[in-house]
Amino acid sequence: MERMRRLRVNEAMRSLVRETDLRKTDLVYPVFIMEGENIKNPIDSMPGIYQYSIDCFEEELDKILESGIQAILIFGIPSHKDEVGSQAYDENGIVQKAIRYIKKRAPGLLVIADICLCEYTSHGHCGLIKNGEVLNDETLPLLAKMAVSAAKAGADIIAPSDMMDGRVKAIREALDQSGFYNLMIMAYSAKYASGYYSPFRDAAHSAPSFGDRKTYQMDSSNLKEAMRECQSDIEEGADVIMIKPALAYLDVIKEAANRFDHPIAAYNVSGEYSMVKAAAANGWIDERKIVMENLIGIKRAGAKIIITYHALDAARWLEEESC
């Protein structure tokens, strides 16, 4: 008889043969920065997550630095929105100001700039609108302009999340023409039109004012199409490809990891976070066990980078386990 339980007799043995390890350096923490002063707004649908004005972000930044997490993903909430999302690519826009502040305060922290117009447009869509249609090609120059403005502010990684066709190529060319040859692009390559985003839209004030995003974000039924999206982004110059959401799309992460040599990122999104928080608040689950199991599952599927709102908690738990 083969006795597999020999590998599980105690924690030391389990640790010795463990196949998948989660590390602090795998984690990216998303943050929401908004225009204004003296703002620390709790997001009701995302317990423990806040919107910060820049002047109130120092304490949170200190926590991030102390946690050992090496990267954050910034989402900006502007005071003004218009049809063309002009604050997205304004050199004094909220994200640009936040990047400059963070890089001055914490130069070693990797700052990832989300590149999309949805938080900045009055209609809430990720591109320009004409007669109710989201325009693809006309949106690309604005995304490229936003990427360059974030690069000039000091961003370390550019992360286009809009799902317009050809946007990675447009952004790569614009970055190179501006001298940012070494700036990495982490593309939201397989971003699905998911119900798991609802709490994020509360946090980022980015819900579309009409229709939905199914004409540009992916159909949740499709795996082969996701691989075509990933391949296209790689050919256009993406350095990292991302799958979003994570938990309902572990098969997509696994397929991408098996097929491509590029690093894989996965976004453990707001709805996935909020469900765990709600169940834990009701005493139905052990939050720590569930979070760590979810993150290990994402890593085991093939993700090297995990973007998660659980990052600060997970970093603390990993520290406790190492002591």
Tab-separated table of C-alpha atoms in Angstrom:
chain	number	residue	atom	x	y	z
A	1	MET	CA	0.000	0.000	0.000
A	2	GLU	CA	1.223	3.469	-0.848
A	3	ARG	CA	0.898	5.578	2.307
A	4	MET	CA	0.516	9.184	1.177
A	5	ARG	CA	-0.191	10.208	4.766
A	6	ARG	CA	3.538	9.916	5.480
A	7	LEU	CA	3.833	13.280	3.770
A	8	ARG	CA	1.327	14.856	6.199
A	9	VAL	CA	2.323	13.562	9.628
A	10	ASN	CA	3.165	17.011	11.039
A	11	GLU	CA	3.583	20.650	10.003
A	12	ALA	CA	7.330	20.324	9.490
A	13	MET	CA	6.803	17.442	7.050
A	14	ARG	CA	3.948	19.220	5.277
A	15	SER	CA	6.116	22.305	4.893
A	16	LEU	CA	9.034	20.245	3.581
A	17	VAL	CA	7.040	18.785	0.675
A	18	ARG	CA	4.738	21.742	0.005
A	19	GLU	CA	4.404	22.338	-3.725
A	20	THR	CA	3.046	25.896	-3.746
A	21	ASP	CA	4.199	28.755	-1.543
A	22	LEU	CA	2.555	32.149	-1.195
A	23	ARG	CA	4.883	35.072	-0.530
A	24	LYS	CA	4.337	38.725	0.336
A	25	THR	CA	6.125	39.674	-2.850
A	26	ASP	CA	3.405	37.926	-4.877
A	27	LEU	CA	0.800	40.413	-3.644
A	28	VAL	CA	-0.352	43.736	-5.086
A	29	TYR	CA	-2.629	45.986	-3.019
A	30	PRO	CA	-5.225	48.143	-4.868
A	31	VAL	CA	-5.864	51.639	-3.459
A	32	PHE	CA	-8.432	54.343	-4.202
A	33	ILE	CA	-7.254	57.973	-4.196
A	34	MET	CA	-9.698	60.826	-4.684
A	35	GLU	CA	-9.601	64.578	-5.098
A	36	GLY	CA	-10.183	66.677	-1.995
A	37	GLU	CA	-8.842	67.004	1.516
A	38	ASN	CA	-9.388	65.259	4.849
A	39	ILE	CA	-11.080	62.305	3.155
A	40	LYS	CA	-11.065	58.751	4.449
A	41	ASN	CA	-14.347	57.328	3.262
A	42	PRO	CA	-15.243	53.752	4.154
A	43	ILE	CA	-16.589	51.738	1.227
A	44	ASP	CA	-19.680	50.035	2.635
A	45	SER	CA	-19.625	47.167	0.145
A	46	MET	CA	-15.913	46.503	0.787
A	47	PRO	CA	-15.361	46.391	4.572
A	48	GLY	CA	-11.889	47.569	5.543
A	49	ILE	CA	-11.260	49.405	2.263
A	50	TYR	CA	-11.361	53.209	2.009
A	51	GLN	CA	-11.207	56.082	-0.422
A	52	TYR	CA	-8.389	58.450	0.547
A	53	SER	CA	-7.472	61.988	-0.343
A	54	ILE	CA	-3.724	62.327	-0.788
A	55	ASP	CA	-3.284	64.210	2.496
A	56	CYS	CA	-4.901	61.312	4.396
A	57	PHE	CA	-3.039	58.510	2.650
A	58	GLU	CA	0.189	58.675	4.671
A	59	GLU	CA	-0.982	56.334	7.435
A	60	GLU	CA	-2.147	53.721	4.912
A	61	LEU	CA	1.093	54.086	2.985
A	62	ASP	CA	3.047	53.438	6.181
A	63	LYS	CA	1.032	50.242	6.732
A	64	ILE	CA	1.795	49.100	3.204
A	65	LEU	CA	5.515	49.732	3.638
A	66	GLU	CA	5.588	47.964	7.010
A	67	SER	CA	3.695	44.964	5.598
A	68	GLY	CA	6.440	43.987	3.182
A	69	ILE	CA	4.170	44.307	0.143
A	70	GLN	CA	6.203	45.681	-2.753
A	71	ALA	CA	3.547	46.926	-5.170
A	72	ILE	CA	0.282	48.869	-5.210
A	73	LEU	CA	-2.288	49.478	-7.947
A	74	ILE	CA	-3.750	52.996	-8.024
A	75	PHE	CA	-7.294	53.932	-9.021
A	76	GLY	CA	-8.161	57.623	-9.171
A	77	ILE	CA	-11.472	59.328	-8.442
A	78	PRO	CA	-11.538	62.782	-10.025
A	79	SER	CA	-13.596	65.773	-8.958
A	80	HIS	CA	-14.604	66.456	-12.560
A	81	LYS	CA	-15.847	64.075	-15.235
A	82	ASP	CA	-16.625	64.785	-18.876
A	83	GLU	CA	-17.390	62.980	-22.128
A	84	VAL	CA	-13.721	62.482	-23.003
A	85	GLY	CA	-12.338	61.699	-19.528
A	86	SER	CA	-9.915	64.621	-19.669
A	87	GLN	CA	-8.789	64.243	-16.052
A	88	ALA	CA	-7.373	60.811	-16.884
A	89	TYR	CA	-4.489	62.313	-18.875
A	90	ASP	CA	-4.134	65.698	-17.145
A	91	GLU	CA	-0.628	66.084	-15.696
A	92	ASN	CA	-2.303	67.423	-12.547
A	93	GLY	CA	-4.951	64.696	-12.461
A	94	ILE	CA	-5.568	62.815	-9.249
A	95	VAL	CA	-3.598	59.693	-10.242
A	96	GLN	CA	-0.661	61.730	-11.505
A	97	LYS	CA	-0.531	63.721	-8.258
A	98	ALA	CA	-0.869	60.560	-6.183
A	99	ILE	CA	1.949	58.829	-8.059
A	100	ARG	CA	4.279	61.783	-7.504
A	101	TYR	CA	3.402	61.861	-3.806
A	102	ILE	CA	3.928	58.127	-3.313
A	103	LYS	CA	7.186	57.934	-5.263
A	104	LYS	CA	8.573	60.842	-3.257
A	105	ARG	CA	7.498	59.264	0.027
A	106	ALA	CA	8.306	55.638	-0.885
A	107	PRO	CA	10.589	55.505	-3.936
A	108	GLY	CA	11.148	51.741	-3.632
A	109	LEU	CA	7.447	50.862	-3.747
A	110	LEU	CA	6.280	49.705	-7.193
A	111	VAL	CA	3.388	51.868	-8.355
A	112	ILE	CA	1.065	50.393	-10.978
A	113	ALA	CA	-1.146	52.849	-12.859
A	114	ASP	CA	-4.496	51.503	-14.033
A	115	ILE	CA	-5.144	52.873	-17.518
A	116	CYS	CA	-8.837	53.233	-18.338
A	117	LEU	CA	-11.276	56.079	-18.886
A	118	CYS	CA	-14.285	54.699	-16.999
A	119	GLU	CA	-13.573	56.534	-13.713
A	120	TYR	CA	-13.127	59.813	-15.598
A	121	THR	CA	-15.974	59.829	-18.131
A	122	SER	CA	-19.385	61.294	-17.392
A	123	HIS	CA	-21.023	58.226	-18.981
A	124	GLY	CA	-18.892	55.679	-17.079
A	125	HIS	CA	-17.752	53.700	-20.106
A	126	CYS	CA	-14.137	52.797	-20.863
A	127	GLY	CA	-13.994	54.632	-24.186
A	128	LEU	CA	-15.418	57.492	-26.175
A	129	ILE	CA	-19.116	57.302	-27.054
A	130	LYS	CA	-20.913	58.101	-30.292
A	131	ASN	CA	-24.603	57.350	-30.787
A	132	GLY	CA	-24.522	54.961	-27.846
A	133	GLU	CA	-21.562	52.972	-29.199
A	134	VAL	CA	-18.227	52.667	-27.412
A	135	LEU	CA	-15.644	53.670	-30.018
A	136	ASN	CA	-12.511	51.553	-30.191
A	137	ASP	CA	-9.929	53.213	-32.438
A	138	GLU	CA	-10.836	56.747	-31.410
A	139	THR	CA	-10.224	55.823	-27.757
A	140	LEU	CA	-6.688	54.503	-28.274
A	141	PRO	CA	-4.902	57.891	-28.463
A	142	LEU	CA	-6.450	58.940	-25.155
A	143	LEU	CA	-5.364	55.727	-23.449
A	144	ALA	CA	-1.854	56.230	-24.809
A	145	LYS	CA	-1.889	59.818	-23.566
A	146	MET	CA	-2.996	58.652	-20.112
A	147	ALA	CA	-0.224	56.056	-20.011
A	148	VAL	CA	2.460	58.593	-20.907
A	149	SER	CA	1.173	61.052	-18.302
A	150	ALA	CA	1.336	58.329	-15.632
A	151	ALA	CA	4.833	57.404	-16.774
A	152	LYS	CA	5.977	61.018	-16.508
A	153	ALA	CA	4.538	61.160	-12.988
A	154	GLY	CA	6.731	58.211	-12.009
A	155	ALA	CA	4.632	55.054	-12.466
A	156	ASP	CA	6.651	51.838	-12.556
A	157	ILE	CA	4.096	49.717	-14.409
A	158	ILE	CA	1.321	50.645	-16.847
A	159	ALA	CA	-1.795	48.464	-16.627
A	160	PRO	CA	-4.392	49.020	-19.381
A	161	SER	CA	-7.748	47.642	-18.236
A	162	ASP	CA	-10.104	49.049	-20.880
A	163	MET	CA	-10.219	46.023	-23.246
A	164	MET	CA	-10.102	48.122	-26.420
A	165	ASP	CA	-8.568	46.205	-29.318
A	166	GLY	CA	-5.039	47.378	-30.104
A	167	ARG	CA	-4.513	49.403	-26.956
A	168	VAL	CA	-1.331	47.617	-25.856
A	169	LYS	CA	0.351	48.418	-29.177
A	170	ALA	CA	-0.804	52.044	-29.029
A	171	ILE	CA	0.460	52.438	-25.466
A	172	ARG	CA	3.782	50.670	-26.153
A	173	GLU	CA	4.465	52.907	-29.132
A	174	ALA	CA	3.561	56.058	-27.190
A	175	LEU	CA	5.740	55.068	-24.237
A	176	ASP	CA	8.693	54.271	-26.505
A	177	GLN	CA	8.308	57.533	-28.414
A	178	SER	CA	8.412	59.376	-25.084
A	179	GLY	CA	11.584	57.579	-24.003
A	180	PHE	CA	9.982	55.085	-21.588
A	181	TYR	CA	11.477	52.013	-23.259
A	182	ASN	CA	11.946	50.117	-20.016
A	183	LEU	CA	8.509	50.792	-18.536
A	184	MET	CA	6.572	47.558	-18.168
A	185	ILE	CA	3.036	46.961	-19.435
A	186	MET	CA	0.826	44.619	-17.410
A	187	ALA	CA	-2.202	44.147	-19.639
A	188	TYR	CA	-5.653	43.175	-18.420
A	189	SER	CA	-5.661	40.639	-21.242
A	190	ALA	CA	-8.629	38.434	-20.335
A	191	LYS	CA	-10.967	40.761	-18.469
A	192	TYR	CA	-14.438	39.283	-18.289
A	193	ALA	CA	-17.765	41.130	-18.133
A	194	SER	CA	-18.375	39.945	-14.597
A	195	GLY	CA	-20.906	40.432	-11.839
A	196	TYR	CA	-18.020	40.325	-9.367
A	197	TYR	CA	-17.133	43.975	-10.046
A	198	SER	CA	-20.111	45.624	-8.361
A	199	PRO	CA	-18.370	46.707	-5.113
A	200	PHE	CA	-15.491	48.185	-7.128
A	201	ARG	CA	-17.905	50.394	-9.013
A	202	ASP	CA	-19.081	51.770	-5.672
A	203	ALA	CA	-15.474	52.408	-4.695
A	204	ALA	CA	-14.332	53.980	-7.956
A	205	HIS	CA	-17.618	55.712	-8.890
A	206	SER	CA	-17.316	54.029	-12.283
A	207	ALA	CA	-20.665	52.360	-13.013
A	208	PRO	CA	-21.824	52.969	-16.606
A	209	SER	CA	-24.744	55.363	-16.877
A	210	PHE	CA	-26.339	53.265	-19.609
A	211	GLY	CA	-26.024	49.749	-20.956
A	212	ASP	CA	-23.195	47.472	-19.880
A	213	ARG	CA	-19.640	46.602	-20.920
A	214	LYS	CA	-20.330	43.337	-22.694
A	215	THR	CA	-19.366	44.719	-26.115
A	216	TYR	CA	-15.741	45.098	-25.008
A	217	GLN	CA	-15.215	42.953	-21.906
A	218	MET	CA	-15.179	39.191	-22.447
A	219	ASP	CA	-18.063	36.718	-22.324
A	220	SER	CA	-17.654	34.565	-19.209
A	221	SER	CA	-18.284	31.397	-21.237
A	222	ASN	CA	-15.159	31.723	-23.379
A	223	LEU	CA	-11.746	30.198	-22.701
A	224	LYS	CA	-10.267	29.904	-26.193
A	225	GLU	CA	-11.059	33.547	-26.861
A	226	ALA	CA	-9.169	34.468	-23.681
A	227	MET	CA	-6.076	32.766	-25.060
A	228	ARG	CA	-6.408	34.760	-28.278
A	229	GLU	CA	-6.651	37.950	-26.211
A	230	CYS	CA	-3.521	37.002	-24.275
A	231	GLN	CA	-1.616	36.114	-27.445
A	232	SER	CA	-2.637	39.385	-29.076
A	233	ASP	CA	-1.478	41.447	-26.097
A	234	ILE	CA	1.861	39.606	-26.004
A	235	GLU	CA	2.397	40.265	-29.703
A	236	GLU	CA	1.587	43.951	-29.150
A	237	GLY	CA	4.178	44.276	-26.390
A	238	ALA	CA	2.644	43.261	-23.062
A	239	ASP	CA	5.224	42.129	-20.504
A	240	VAL	CA	2.676	40.577	-18.110
A	241	ILE	CA	-0.792	39.261	-18.922
A	242	MET	CA	-3.646	39.378	-16.435
A	243	ILE	CA	-6.782	37.322	-15.896
A	244	LYS	CA	-9.706	39.053	-14.159
A	245	PRO	CA	-11.611	37.952	-12.049
A	246	ALA	CA	-9.607	35.149	-10.444
A	247	LEU	CA	-11.666	32.586	-8.527
A	248	ALA	CA	-14.313	31.844	-11.139
A	249	TYR	CA	-11.620	31.782	-13.841
A	250	LEU	CA	-8.918	29.553	-12.368
A	251	ASP	CA	-9.114	27.382	-15.485
A	252	VAL	CA	-8.265	30.431	-17.589
A	253	ILE	CA	-5.277	31.224	-15.362
A	254	LYS	CA	-4.081	27.628	-15.618
A	255	GLU	CA	-4.473	27.524	-19.392
A	256	ALA	CA	-2.605	30.824	-19.801
A	257	ALA	CA	0.181	29.676	-17.479
A	258	ASN	CA	0.588	26.428	-19.434
A	259	ARG	CA	0.499	28.134	-22.824
A	260	PHE	CA	2.568	31.300	-22.373
A	261	ASP	CA	6.024	31.993	-20.963
A	262	HIS	CA	5.053	35.490	-19.821
A	263	PRO	CA	4.326	36.132	-16.131
A	264	ILE	CA	0.644	35.752	-15.274
A	265	ALA	CA	-1.223	38.157	-12.994
A	266	ALA	CA	-4.655	37.475	-11.521
A	267	TYR	CA	-7.041	39.980	-9.974
A	268	ASN	CA	-8.873	38.716	-6.886
A	269	VAL	CA	-11.618	41.276	-7.415
A	270	SER	CA	-13.931	43.268	-5.171
A	271	GLY	CA	-16.899	40.894	-5.262
A	272	GLU	CA	-14.688	37.959	-4.333
A	273	TYR	CA	-13.300	40.013	-1.445
A	274	SER	CA	-16.694	41.230	-0.246
A	275	MET	CA	-18.272	37.772	-0.202
A	276	VAL	CA	-15.528	36.512	2.097
A	277	LYS	CA	-15.872	39.558	4.339
A	278	ALA	CA	-19.660	39.186	4.565
A	279	ALA	CA	-19.492	35.482	5.382
A	280	ALA	CA	-16.797	36.091	7.988
A	281	ALA	CA	-18.802	38.920	9.586
A	282	ASN	CA	-21.709	36.503	9.988
A	283	GLY	CA	-19.478	33.890	11.599
A	284	TRP	CA	-20.034	31.408	8.796
A	285	ILE	CA	-16.365	30.962	7.835
A	286	ASP	CA	-12.867	31.392	9.221
A	287	GLU	CA	-11.731	34.446	7.260
A	288	ARG	CA	-8.018	33.764	7.563
A	289	LYS	CA	-8.290	30.158	6.420
A	290	ILE	CA	-10.557	31.014	3.491
A	291	VAL	CA	-8.459	33.959	2.285
A	292	MET	CA	-5.220	32.003	2.392
A	293	GLU	CA	-6.841	29.012	0.691
A	294	ASN	CA	-8.179	31.264	-2.075
A	295	LEU	CA	-4.815	32.959	-2.622
A	296	ILE	CA	-2.950	29.645	-2.668
A	297	GLY	CA	-5.495	28.369	-5.188
A	298	ILE	CA	-4.821	31.347	-7.460
A	299	LYS	CA	-1.064	30.832	-7.133
A	300	ARG	CA	-1.399	27.081	-7.721
A	301	ALA	CA	-3.364	27.745	-10.897
A	302	GLY	CA	-0.331	29.564	-12.277
A	303	ALA	CA	-0.491	33.230	-11.271
A	304	LYS	CA	2.812	34.806	-10.278
A	305	ILE	CA	1.214	38.121	-9.309
A	306	ILE	CA	-1.991	38.351	-7.263
A	307	ILE	CA	-3.832	41.654	-7.013
A	308	THR	CA	-6.034	41.469	-3.932
A	309	TYR	CA	-7.774	43.665	-1.372
A	310	HIS	CA	-6.786	41.015	1.183
A	311	ALA	CA	-3.107	41.884	0.670
A	312	LEU	CA	-2.446	43.645	3.994
A	313	ASP	CA	-4.156	40.917	6.001
A	314	ALA	CA	-2.478	38.166	4.018
A	315	ALA	CA	0.952	39.759	4.488
A	316	ARG	CA	0.386	39.889	8.241
A	317	TRP	CA	-0.737	36.255	8.354
A	318	LEU	CA	2.269	35.169	6.299
A	319	GLU	CA	4.525	37.009	8.731
A	320	GLU	CA	2.894	35.242	11.665
A	321	GLU	CA	3.342	31.863	9.983
A	322	SER	CA	7.045	32.532	9.429
A	323	CYS	CA	7.721	33.369	13.089
